[in-house]
Amino acid sequence: MTTDLDSLYQEIILDHYKNPHHKGLREPFEAEVHHVNPTCGDEVTLRVHLGDGPGGTTVEDVSYDALGCSISQASASVLTDLVIGKPVDDAMRIHDEFLTLMQGKGQVEPDEEVLEDGVAFAGVARFPARIKCALLSWMAWKDATTTAQLEEAQ
Amino acid sequence: MEGLLPDLEVVRKDFPILSRPMADGHPLVYLDSANTSQKPQVVIDTMVDHLERHNANIARAMHQLGAEATAAYEDARDKVAAFLGAPDRDEVIFLKNATEALNLAANTLAWPGERQVGPGDEVVITEMEHHSNIVPWQLLTERTGATLRWFGITEDGRLDLSDIDELVTERTKVVSLVWISNMLGTVNPIGAIARRAHEVGALVVVDASQAAPQLPIDLAAMPEEERPDLLAFTGHKVVGPTGIGVLWGRRAVLDQLPPFLGGGEMIETVTMERSTYAPIPHKFEAGTPPIVEAVGLGAAVDYLSVLGMTNVHRHEQVVTAYALEGLQSVPGLRVLGPLDAAQRGGAISFEIPGVHPHDLATVLDTRGIAVRAGHHCAKPAHARFGVQSSTRMSSYLYTTPAEIDALVDGLEYTRSYFKLS
Ligand SMILES: Cc1ncc(COP(=O)(O)O)c(C=O)c1O
């Protein structure tokens, strides 16, 4: 029983929860979104700033303000670590990898090369009620990034 | 412990789910009854028996099974009428849940008729409503140009009635409020509020979703000025099945309201140009109703009546008092709502700073303890207390003091798990 709980609340997750990275809303940004988890009320406001980099359009900054549980907060923190500084295409692939892990019912082996601290969330996939918590900021990030890209294209 | 249901262990055996093991062999500690209650064997058996032996459509089938099914359905209406002490059994309308009942009220009040709400009129609700008793009235006032107003909540979780005379005025057409809050547990003085509302000619709607499971209700015994005009509750919280709810209404009011849904069963006669409508209750029961669910609800309210609602209420108060004491022994824990068990229902929401309700609920769940975490469909009431969500334990007639002890132990464990000192 404790092992199950410990697989959910990995030390890495609790660390990110206590000391979230890149937290707070910053300028500049091209898109801001507000996502809520309607069943529990967790909320995130998230901004994306894109720029030109050697690998194409790059995620220059992701800033956010979030209210919610340890899983949703830690997930936002890990997300920013993983995508800031990456070309958007690479970041989207990381997003897809994380989504696959979360939807994998605990059967997917996470790739530490791609997900780094994100592998700590593997245990969440076994708690169906908590998957939405882990995905909240990732969904918000994808939404904001897509919006920012559309803005740019116009 | 004085005041618990006599033979509590025997009562618990009526609820088969209570003896199923949870993950890792933990016994189930079900403290989420305000969300939905568990079902006694007699409700399950009655529904199975109906499906196995008496199933047919009602009112329109000209055969033995049709007659039996119709009798069972109408018998359930008698049982619910007795449970509420309804002055008239035809005033009991079967719908699918409390939400539908409240929407029926809010919709039919928007349509042309003697009670129609329009521009300049006001509808008064409270800040402690379930979303089911907020959103329908927002829709009504948005659609009709009426104004929505509400009672606030005091610091200790009661309705702030200090401005009742300014809030409920000649402009007020409807006052709709919850009898017992599903979040704060507060028991509201519906009699006094109805009295004021009736003075100004307003219609009084009461959401009894949490009251029906816990309080003895005797509508006929209430003084007329204090009696609600419409009252809603939901079957699954009174040990009945899902898919069945009840709207009770004063006959004169139900007669004034236009039909809600149109279709089979609710008509008297239909031509291509127009229809005339059946009298209540059928006027509001369009289409094939939830038959077996109604039959199950009949068995459920009978079960409660055999236990005695006075006994159920006393049990809830004793368990709630014990829980309030236990919860407050947990360092840092803050109860949202009144602290006096005599004045509240069995739902207790609380927060422990430093542990989010989701995390709390997950840790408790791994110990077999089921509670609710989130906003409990009462976001405005949470906002009033400056919290975005809370954890809620809710007991019922089958809850034991030992289960409260298990919760308190679980909370202590959670605190240590998240290293709160
Ligand atoms: C006070 C209150 N009102 C209304 C409801 C809605 O009940 P239902 O979802 O069965 O329509 C509930 C239950 O969640 C409740 O607690």
Coordinates of C-alpha atoms and ligand atoms in Angstrom, one line a residue:
Chain A
M1 CA 0.0 0.0 0.0
T2 CA 2.7 2.5 1.0
T3 CA 4.6 1.4 -2.1
D4 CA 1.6 2.4 -4.3
L5 CA 1.4 5.7 -2.6
D6 CA 5.2 6.2 -2.8
S7 CA 5.0 5.4 -6.5
L8 CA 2.6 8.3 -6.9
Y9 CA 4.3 10.8 -4.6
Q10 CA 7.9 10.4 -5.8
E11 CA 10.4 12.5 -4.0
I12 CA 10.9 14.4 -7.3
I13 CA 7.3 15.3 -7.4
L14 CA 7.2 16.6 -3.9
D15 CA 10.4 18.6 -4.5
H16 CA 8.8 20.3 -7.5
Y17 CA 5.6 20.9 -5.5
K18 CA 7.5 22.6 -2.7
N19 CA 9.9 24.5 -5.0
P20 CA 8.2 25.0 -8.3
H21 CA 10.4 26.1 -11.2
H22 CA 9.5 29.1 -13.5
K23 CA 6.4 29.9 -11.5
G24 CA 4.8 33.3 -11.9
L25 CA 3.5 35.2 -14.9
R26 CA 6.0 37.0 -17.0
E27 CA 6.3 39.3 -20.0
P28 CA 6.6 39.1 -23.0
F29 CA 4.2 36.5 -24.2
E30 CA 2.2 35.9 -27.4
A31 CA -0.6 33.8 -25.9
E32 CA -2.2 33.4 -22.5
V33 CA -4.7 30.7 -21.6
H34 CA -6.7 29.8 -18.5
H35 CA -7.6 26.1 -18.0
V36 CA -9.6 24.6 -15.2
N37 CA -10.3 21.1 -14.2
P38 CA -14.1 21.4 -13.8
T39 CA -14.5 18.4 -11.5
C40 CA -12.1 19.7 -8.8
G41 CA -11.6 23.4 -9.6
D42 CA -7.8 23.3 -10.1
E43 CA -6.8 26.2 -12.3
V44 CA -3.8 27.3 -14.3
T45 CA -3.1 30.5 -16.1
L46 CA -0.3 30.0 -18.5
R47 CA 1.7 32.2 -20.9
V48 CA 3.9 31.2 -23.8
H49 CA 6.6 33.3 -25.4
L50 CA 8.0 32.0 -28.7
G51 CA 11.1 33.2 -30.6
D52 CA 13.3 32.3 -33.5
G53 CA 16.1 29.9 -32.7
P54 CA 18.6 27.8 -34.7
G55 CA 16.1 24.8 -34.7
G56 CA 13.1 26.9 -35.9
T57 CA 10.5 28.5 -33.7
T58 CA 11.6 28.0 -30.1
V59 CA 9.9 28.1 -26.8
E60 CA 11.6 31.1 -25.1
D61 CA 9.5 31.1 -22.0
V62 CA 6.6 29.5 -20.3
S63 CA 5.2 31.3 -17.2
Y64 CA 2.3 30.3 -15.1
D65 CA 0.2 30.8 -12.1
A66 CA -1.5 27.7 -10.8
L67 CA -3.8 26.6 -8.0
G68 CA -4.1 23.0 -7.3
C69 CA -2.8 19.8 -5.8
S70 CA 0.8 18.5 -5.6
I71 CA 0.5 16.5 -8.8
S72 CA -0.8 19.4 -10.9
Q73 CA 1.7 21.9 -9.5
A74 CA 4.7 19.6 -9.9
S75 CA 3.6 18.7 -13.4
A76 CA 3.6 22.4 -14.4
S77 CA 7.0 22.9 -12.9
V78 CA 8.4 19.8 -14.8
L79 CA 6.7 20.9 -18.0
T80 CA 8.5 24.3 -18.0
D81 CA 11.9 22.6 -17.3
L82 CA 11.3 20.3 -20.3
V83 CA 10.1 22.7 -22.9
I84 CA 11.7 26.1 -22.3
G85 CA 14.6 26.6 -24.8
K86 CA 13.4 23.8 -27.0
P87 CA 12.2 24.1 -30.6
V88 CA 8.4 23.9 -30.6
D89 CA 8.5 20.7 -32.7
D90 CA 10.7 19.0 -30.1
A91 CA 8.6 20.3 -27.2
M92 CA 5.4 19.0 -28.9
R93 CA 7.0 15.6 -29.1
I94 CA 7.8 15.7 -25.4
H95 CA 4.2 16.7 -24.8
D96 CA 3.0 13.7 -26.8
E97 CA 5.3 11.4 -24.9
F98 CA 4.0 12.6 -21.6
L99 CA 0.4 12.2 -22.8
T100 CA 1.1 8.7 -23.8
L101 CA 2.6 7.9 -20.5
M102 CA -0.4 9.3 -18.6
Q103 CA -2.9 7.5 -20.8
G104 CA -0.9 4.2 -20.6
K105 CA -2.7 2.8 -17.5
G106 CA 0.7 2.2 -15.9
Q107 CA 1.8 -0.1 -18.8
V108 CA 4.0 2.4 -20.6
E109 CA 7.7 2.4 -19.8
P110 CA 8.7 6.1 -19.7
D111 CA 11.8 7.3 -21.7
E112 CA 14.0 9.1 -19.3
E113 CA 16.0 10.6 -22.1
V114 CA 12.9 12.5 -23.3
L115 CA 11.0 13.0 -20.1
E116 CA 13.8 13.6 -17.5
D117 CA 12.0 14.4 -14.2
G118 CA 8.7 13.7 -16.0
V119 CA 9.3 10.0 -15.5
A120 CA 8.4 10.5 -11.9
F121 CA 4.8 10.8 -13.1
A122 CA 4.7 7.2 -14.3
G123 CA 2.9 6.2 -11.0
V124 CA 0.1 8.7 -11.6
A125 CA -1.1 6.7 -14.6
R126 CA -2.2 4.1 -12.1
F127 CA -4.5 6.5 -10.3
P128 CA -7.3 7.3 -12.8
A129 CA -8.7 10.1 -10.7
R130 CA -5.3 12.0 -10.8
I131 CA -4.4 11.8 -14.5
K132 CA -6.3 15.0 -15.2
C133 CA -4.3 16.7 -12.5
A134 CA -1.0 15.8 -14.1
L135 CA -2.3 16.8 -17.6
L136 CA -3.8 20.2 -16.7
S137 CA -0.8 22.4 -17.4
W138 CA 0.3 20.3 -20.4
M139 CA -3.0 20.8 -22.1
A140 CA -2.8 24.5 -21.3
W141 CA 0.7 24.7 -22.7
K142 CA -0.3 23.0 -26.0
D143 CA -3.3 25.3 -26.3
A144 CA -1.3 28.4 -25.7
T145 CA 1.5 27.3 -28.0
T146 CA -0.9 26.6 -30.8
T147 CA -2.6 29.9 -30.3
A148 CA 0.8 31.7 -30.3
Q149 CA 1.8 30.0 -33.5
L150 CA -1.4 31.0 -35.2
E151 CA -0.9 34.6 -34.1
E152 CA 2.6 34.5 -35.5
A153 CA 1.4 33.1 -38.8
Q154 CA -1.0 35.9 -39.3
Chain B
M1 CA -22.2 5.9 22.5
E2 CA -25.7 7.3 23.3
G3 CA -28.0 8.1 20.4
L4 CA -26.6 5.8 17.7
L5 CA -29.1 3.7 15.8
P6 CA -30.0 0.6 17.8
D7 CA -28.5 -2.5 16.3
L8 CA -26.1 -0.6 14.1
E9 CA -24.2 -3.7 13.3
V10 CA -27.4 -5.4 12.0
V11 CA -28.3 -2.3 10.0
R12 CA -24.8 -2.3 8.4
K13 CA -25.4 -5.9 7.3
D14 CA -28.4 -4.6 5.2
F15 CA -25.8 -2.8 3.0
P16 CA -23.8 -5.4 1.2
I17 CA -21.3 -3.0 -0.2
L18 CA -20.1 -2.1 3.3
S19 CA -18.5 -5.5 3.7
R20 CA -16.5 -5.6 0.5
P21 CA -12.8 -5.4 0.8
M22 CA -10.9 -2.5 -0.8
A23 CA -7.4 -2.6 -2.4
D24 CA -4.8 -4.2 -0.2
G25 CA -7.5 -5.8 2.0
H26 CA -8.6 -2.6 3.7
P27 CA -12.2 -2.5 4.9
L28 CA -14.3 0.1 3.2
V29 CA -14.8 3.3 5.2
Y30 CA -17.5 5.1 3.2
L31 CA -17.6 8.7 4.1
D32 CA -19.1 10.1 0.9
S33 CA -22.8 9.7 1.5
A34 CA -23.7 13.3 0.8
N35 CA -22.4 12.5 -2.7
T36 CA -24.5 9.3 -3.0
S37 CA -25.7 6.9 -0.3
Q38 CA -25.2 3.2 -0.3
K39 CA -28.1 0.9 -1.0
P40 CA -29.7 -1.7 1.3
Q41 CA -30.4 -5.2 0.1
V42 CA -34.1 -4.6 0.2
V43 CA -33.8 -1.8 -2.4
I44 CA -31.7 -4.0 -4.7
D45 CA -34.0 -7.0 -4.3
T46 CA -37.1 -4.9 -4.9
M47 CA -35.7 -3.6 -8.1
V48 CA -34.5 -7.0 -9.3
D49 CA -37.9 -8.5 -8.4
H50 CA -39.7 -5.9 -10.3
L51 CA -37.6 -6.5 -13.4
E52 CA -37.8 -10.3 -13.1
R53 CA -41.5 -10.5 -12.5
H54 CA -43.5 -7.3 -13.1
N55 CA -41.8 -5.4 -15.9
A56 CA -44.0 -3.6 -18.4
N57 CA -44.7 -0.1 -19.4
I58 CA -47.1 1.7 -17.1
A59 CA -50.4 3.4 -17.7
R60 CA -50.6 2.3 -21.4
A61 CA -50.3 -1.5 -21.2
M62 CA -53.7 -3.3 -21.2
H63 CA -52.4 -6.5 -19.7
Q64 CA -51.7 -8.1 -16.3
L65 CA -48.0 -7.1 -16.3
G66 CA -49.0 -3.5 -17.2
A67 CA -51.4 -3.4 -14.4
E68 CA -48.8 -4.7 -11.9
A69 CA -46.1 -2.3 -13.1
T70 CA -48.5 0.6 -12.9
A71 CA -49.6 -0.4 -9.4
A72 CA -45.9 -0.7 -8.3
Y73 CA -45.1 2.7 -9.7
E74 CA -48.1 4.4 -8.2
D75 CA -47.5 2.6 -4.9
A76 CA -44.0 4.2 -4.9
R77 CA -45.7 7.6 -5.2
D78 CA -47.8 6.8 -2.1
K79 CA -44.7 5.8 -0.2
V80 CA -42.9 9.0 -1.1
A81 CA -45.9 11.1 -0.3
A82 CA -46.0 9.4 3.1
F83 CA -42.3 10.0 3.6
L84 CA -42.7 13.7 3.0
G85 CA -46.0 14.0 4.8
A86 CA -47.4 15.4 1.6
P87 CA -50.9 16.8 1.9
D88 CA -51.9 15.1 -1.4
R89 CA -50.2 12.1 -3.1
D90 CA -50.7 13.7 -6.6
E91 CA -48.4 16.5 -5.6
V92 CA -45.5 14.1 -5.9
I93 CA -43.8 14.3 -9.3
F94 CA -41.2 11.7 -10.3
L95 CA -38.3 13.1 -12.3
K96 CA -34.8 11.9 -12.9
N97 CA -33.0 13.8 -10.0
A98 CA -33.1 16.9 -8.0
T99 CA -31.4 18.8 -10.7
E100 CA -34.2 18.1 -13.1
A101 CA -36.7 19.1 -10.5
L102 CA -35.1 22.5 -9.9
N103 CA -34.8 23.0 -13.7
L104 CA -38.5 22.2 -14.1
A105 CA -39.3 24.9 -11.6
A106 CA -37.0 27.5 -13.2
N107 CA -38.1 26.8 -16.7
T108 CA -41.8 26.7 -16.2
L109 CA -41.5 30.0 -14.3
A110 CA -40.0 31.6 -17.3
W111 CA -42.9 30.7 -19.6
P112 CA -46.2 32.5 -20.0
G113 CA -48.5 31.7 -17.1
E114 CA -49.8 33.1 -13.9
R115 CA -46.4 32.8 -12.2
Q116 CA -44.3 34.1 -15.1
V117 CA -41.1 35.9 -14.1
G118 CA -40.3 39.0 -16.2
P119 CA -38.2 42.1 -16.3
G120 CA -38.1 44.0 -13.0
D121 CA -38.9 40.9 -11.1
E122 CA -36.3 39.4 -8.7
V123 CA -35.3 35.9 -7.8
V124 CA -33.5 35.4 -4.5
I125 CA -31.1 32.4 -3.9
T126 CA -28.2 32.0 -1.5
E127 CA -24.4 31.9 -1.7
M128 CA -24.4 28.3 -0.2
E129 CA -26.4 26.7 -3.0
H130 CA -25.3 23.6 -5.0
H131 CA -24.7 24.6 -8.6
S132 CA -28.0 22.8 -9.4
N133 CA -29.8 25.6 -7.5
I134 CA -27.8 28.4 -9.0
V135 CA -27.4 27.8 -12.7
P136 CA -31.1 27.2 -13.4
W137 CA -32.0 30.6 -11.8
Q138 CA -29.2 32.3 -13.6
L139 CA -30.6 30.9 -16.8
L140 CA -34.1 32.0 -15.8
T141 CA -33.1 35.6 -15.0
E142 CA -30.8 35.9 -18.0
R143 CA -33.7 34.8 -20.3
T144 CA -36.4 36.9 -18.7
G145 CA -34.6 40.1 -17.8
A146 CA -35.3 39.5 -14.2
T147 CA -32.6 40.1 -11.5
L148 CA -30.8 37.4 -9.5
R149 CA -30.0 38.3 -5.9
W150 CA -28.7 36.2 -3.0
F151 CA -28.2 35.9 0.7
G152 CA -24.6 35.9 1.8
I153 CA -22.9 33.6 4.3
T154 CA -21.7 34.7 7.7
E155 CA -18.2 33.9 9.0
D156 CA -19.4 30.9 10.9
G157 CA -21.2 29.4 7.9
R158 CA -24.8 30.5 8.4
L159 CA -27.0 32.4 6.1
D160 CA -26.8 36.1 6.7
L161 CA -30.4 37.0 7.2
S162 CA -29.7 40.5 8.5
D163 CA -30.8 42.1 5.2
I164 CA -33.8 39.8 4.6
D165 CA -36.3 42.7 4.5
E166 CA -34.2 44.5 1.8
L167 CA -33.5 41.3 -0.1
V168 CA -37.0 39.8 -0.1
T169 CA -39.4 42.6 -1.3
E170 CA -42.5 43.0 -3.4
R171 CA -40.3 42.6 -6.4
T172 CA -39.3 39.1 -5.3
K173 CA -41.1 36.4 -7.3
V174 CA -39.1 33.4 -6.2
V175 CA -37.0 32.5 -3.2
S176 CA -35.1 29.3 -3.8
L177 CA -32.8 27.9 -1.1
V178 CA -31.1 24.8 0.2
W179 CA -32.4 23.3 3.4
I180 CA -29.2 21.7 4.4
S181 CA -26.0 22.7 2.7
N182 CA -24.0 19.9 1.0
M183 CA -20.8 21.8 1.7
L184 CA -21.1 23.6 5.0
G185 CA -23.6 21.3 6.5
T186 CA -25.7 24.3 7.7
V187 CA -29.3 23.7 8.4
N188 CA -31.2 26.8 7.2
P189 CA -34.3 28.2 8.9
I190 CA -36.5 27.6 5.9
G191 CA -39.7 28.2 7.9
A192 CA -38.7 31.8 8.8
I193 CA -37.5 32.6 5.3
A194 CA -40.7 31.1 3.7
R195 CA -42.8 33.2 6.1
R196 CA -41.1 36.4 4.8
A197 CA -41.2 35.3 1.2
H198 CA -44.9 34.5 1.5
E199 CA -45.6 37.9 3.0
V200 CA -44.5 39.5 -0.2
G201 CA -46.2 36.9 -2.4
A202 CA -43.0 35.1 -3.6
L203 CA -42.9 31.4 -4.4
V204 CA -40.7 29.3 -2.1
V205 CA -38.5 26.6 -3.6
V206 CA -36.5 24.3 -1.3
D207 CA -33.7 22.1 -2.3
A208 CA -34.0 19.2 0.1
S209 CA -31.4 17.0 -1.5
Q210 CA -29.4 16.8 1.8
A211 CA -32.4 17.3 4.1
A212 CA -34.5 14.4 2.9
P213 CA -31.8 11.8 3.8
Q214 CA -31.4 13.3 7.3
L215 CA -34.4 15.1 8.7
P216 CA -37.9 13.9 9.4
I217 CA -40.1 15.9 7.0
D218 CA -43.8 16.4 7.6
L219 CA -45.0 19.0 5.1
A220 CA -48.7 18.7 6.2
A221 CA -47.7 19.5 9.7
M222 CA -45.9 22.7 8.8
P223 CA -47.8 26.0 9.2
E224 CA -48.9 27.0 5.8
E225 CA -47.0 30.3 5.8
E226 CA -43.8 28.3 6.5
R227 CA -44.3 25.4 4.1
P228 CA -42.4 25.5 0.8
D229 CA -44.4 25.7 -2.4
L230 CA -42.0 23.4 -4.2
L231 CA -39.5 21.0 -2.8
A232 CA -36.9 18.9 -4.6
F233 CA -34.8 15.9 -3.6
T234 CA -32.9 13.1 -5.3
G235 CA -33.4 9.4 -4.8
H236 CA -29.8 8.2 -4.7
K237 CA -29.1 10.1 -1.5
V238 CA -31.9 8.5 0.4
V239 CA -30.6 4.9 -0.1
G240 CA -32.5 4.7 -3.4
P241 CA -31.2 4.2 -6.9
T242 CA -29.9 6.9 -9.3
G243 CA -32.1 8.1 -12.1
I244 CA -35.0 9.1 -9.9
G245 CA -35.8 12.4 -8.2
V246 CA -38.8 14.0 -6.8
L247 CA -40.5 17.4 -7.1
W248 CA -43.2 17.9 -4.5
G249 CA -45.4 20.9 -5.1
R250 CA -48.4 22.5 -3.6
R251 CA -51.3 21.5 -5.9
A252 CA -52.4 25.1 -6.6
V253 CA -48.9 26.0 -7.7
L254 CA -48.4 22.9 -9.8
D255 CA -51.7 23.7 -11.5
Q256 CA -50.6 27.2 -12.3
L257 CA -47.3 26.2 -13.9
P258 CA -47.3 25.3 -17.6
P259 CA -46.1 21.8 -18.6
F260 CA -42.3 21.3 -18.7
L261 CA -41.7 18.5 -21.3
G262 CA -44.3 17.5 -23.8
G263 CA -45.0 14.0 -24.9
G264 CA -46.8 10.8 -24.1
E265 CA -48.6 10.4 -20.7
M266 CA -48.7 14.1 -19.9
I267 CA -51.7 14.8 -22.2
E268 CA -55.4 14.7 -21.9
T269 CA -56.0 14.9 -25.7
V270 CA -54.0 15.9 -28.7
T271 CA -55.0 17.3 -32.1
M272 CA -52.7 18.6 -34.7
E273 CA -53.4 22.1 -33.6
R274 CA -53.2 21.9 -29.9
S275 CA -53.3 19.6 -26.8
T276 CA -54.8 19.7 -23.4
Y277 CA -52.9 18.3 -20.5
A278 CA -53.4 15.7 -17.9
P279 CA -53.8 16.8 -14.3
I280 CA -50.9 16.5 -11.9
P281 CA -48.8 14.5 -11.4
H282 CA -48.9 13.2 -15.0
K283 CA -48.8 16.7 -16.4
F284 CA -45.1 16.8 -15.5
E285 CA -44.2 13.2 -16.3
A286 CA -43.9 13.1 -20.0
G287 CA -42.7 9.9 -21.7
T288 CA -41.9 6.6 -20.0
P289 CA -40.7 7.4 -16.6
P290 CA -37.9 5.7 -14.6
I291 CA -40.2 2.9 -13.5
V292 CA -38.0 0.5 -11.7
E293 CA -36.1 3.4 -10.2
A294 CA -39.3 4.8 -8.7
V295 CA -40.1 1.3 -7.4
G296 CA -36.6 1.2 -5.8
L297 CA -37.1 4.7 -4.3
G298 CA -40.4 3.5 -2.8
A299 CA -38.5 0.6 -1.1
A300 CA -35.8 3.0 0.0
V301 CA -38.1 5.5 1.8
D302 CA -40.0 2.6 3.4
Y303 CA -36.6 1.3 4.7
L304 CA -35.9 4.7 6.2
S305 CA -39.4 4.9 7.7
V306 CA -38.9 1.5 9.4
L307 CA -35.7 2.7 10.9
G308 CA -37.5 6.0 11.8
M309 CA -36.2 9.3 10.5
T310 CA -36.1 10.7 14.0
N311 CA -33.6 7.9 14.9
V312 CA -31.7 8.4 11.7
H313 CA -31.4 12.1 12.5
R314 CA -30.3 11.5 16.0
H315 CA -27.7 9.0 14.7
E316 CA -26.4 11.6 12.3
Q317 CA -26.1 14.2 15.0
V318 CA -24.2 12.0 17.3
V319 CA -21.8 10.8 14.6
T320 CA -21.4 14.4 13.4
A321 CA -20.6 15.7 16.9
Y322 CA -18.0 12.9 17.3
A323 CA -16.5 13.7 13.9
L324 CA -16.3 17.4 14.6
E325 CA -14.4 16.7 17.8
G326 CA -12.1 14.2 16.1
L327 CA -11.4 16.4 13.1
Q328 CA -10.6 19.4 15.4
S329 CA -8.0 17.3 17.2
V330 CA -6.0 17.2 14.0
P331 CA -3.4 20.0 14.1
G332 CA -4.0 22.8 11.6
L333 CA -7.3 21.4 10.4
R334 CA -10.0 24.0 9.7
V335 CA -13.7 23.1 9.5
L336 CA -15.7 25.1 7.0
G337 CA -19.2 25.6 8.5
P338 CA -20.9 25.6 11.8
L339 CA -19.2 23.8 14.7
D340 CA -22.3 22.9 16.6
A341 CA -23.6 19.4 15.6
A342 CA -27.1 20.2 16.8
Q343 CA -27.4 22.9 14.0
R344 CA -25.8 21.1 11.1
G345 CA -26.1 18.1 8.8
G346 CA -23.7 15.2 8.4
A347 CA -21.5 16.8 5.7
I348 CA -18.3 18.3 7.1
S349 CA -15.9 20.1 4.8
F350 CA -12.5 21.0 6.0
E351 CA -9.0 21.9 4.9
I352 CA -5.5 21.2 6.2
P353 CA -3.1 23.9 5.1
G354 CA -0.2 22.4 3.3
V355 CA -2.0 19.4 1.9
H356 CA -4.3 19.9 -1.1
P357 CA -7.7 18.1 -0.9
H358 CA -6.8 15.8 -3.8
D359 CA -3.7 14.6 -2.2
L360 CA -5.6 14.1 1.1
A361 CA -8.3 12.1 -0.7
T362 CA -5.7 9.9 -2.5
V363 CA -3.9 9.1 0.6
L364 CA -7.1 8.3 2.5
D365 CA -8.3 6.2 -0.5
T366 CA -5.2 3.9 -0.3
R367 CA -6.4 3.1 3.3
G368 CA -10.0 2.3 2.0
I369 CA -11.4 5.6 3.2
A370 CA -13.7 7.3 0.6
V371 CA -14.2 11.1 1.0
R372 CA -14.8 13.8 -1.5
A373 CA -12.2 16.3 -2.6
G374 CA -13.0 19.4 -4.7
H375 CA -15.6 22.1 -4.8
H376 CA -18.6 19.7 -4.2
C377 CA -20.5 21.7 -6.8
A378 CA -20.5 24.7 -4.5
K379 CA -17.9 27.0 -6.0
P380 CA -19.4 30.2 -4.7
A381 CA -19.5 28.9 -1.1
H382 CA -15.9 27.9 -1.3
A383 CA -15.0 31.3 -2.8
R384 CA -16.7 32.9 0.2
F385 CA -14.2 31.2 2.5
G386 CA -11.3 32.0 0.3
V387 CA -10.6 28.4 -0.6
Q388 CA -10.7 26.9 -4.0
S389 CA -11.5 23.4 -2.8
S390 CA -11.9 21.3 0.3
T391 CA -12.1 17.8 1.6
R392 CA -15.5 16.6 2.7
M393 CA -16.5 13.7 4.9
S394 CA -20.1 12.8 5.0
S395 CA -21.6 10.2 7.3
Y396 CA -25.0 8.4 7.1
L397 CA -27.1 6.1 9.1
Y398 CA -24.6 3.2 8.7
T399 CA -21.6 5.2 9.8
T400 CA -19.9 4.0 13.0
P401 CA -17.7 6.0 15.4
A402 CA -14.9 3.5 14.6
E403 CA -15.0 4.8 11.0
I404 CA -14.6 8.4 12.2
D405 CA -11.5 7.1 14.2
A406 CA -10.2 5.6 11.0
L407 CA -10.6 8.9 9.2
V408 CA -8.8 10.8 12.0
D409 CA -6.0 8.3 12.0
G410 CA -5.8 8.6 8.2
L411 CA -5.5 12.4 8.5
E412 CA -2.7 12.1 11.0
Y413 CA -1.0 9.7 8.7
T414 CA -1.5 12.1 5.8
R415 CA 0.1 14.9 7.7
S416 CA 3.1 12.8 8.5
Y417 CA 3.3 11.5 4.9
F418 CA 3.6 15.1 3.7
K419 CA 5.9 15.9 6.5
L420 CA 3.8 18.6 8.1
S421 CA 5.0 19.3 11.6
Ligands
LIG1 C1 -27.8 20.3 -2.0 C2 -27.8 19.6 -3.3 N1 -28.6 20.0 -4.3 C3 -28.7 19.3 -5.4 C4 -28.0 18.2 -5.7 C5 -28.1 17.5 -7.0 O1 -28.5 16.2 -7.0 P1 -28.6 15.4 -8.3 O2 -27.2 15.5 -8.9 O3 -29.0 14.0 -8.0 O4 -29.6 16.1 -9.2 C6 -27.1 17.7 -4.7 C7 -26.3 16.5 -4.9 O5 -25.2 16.5 -5.4 C8 -27.0 18.4 -3.5 O6 -26.2 18.0 -2.5

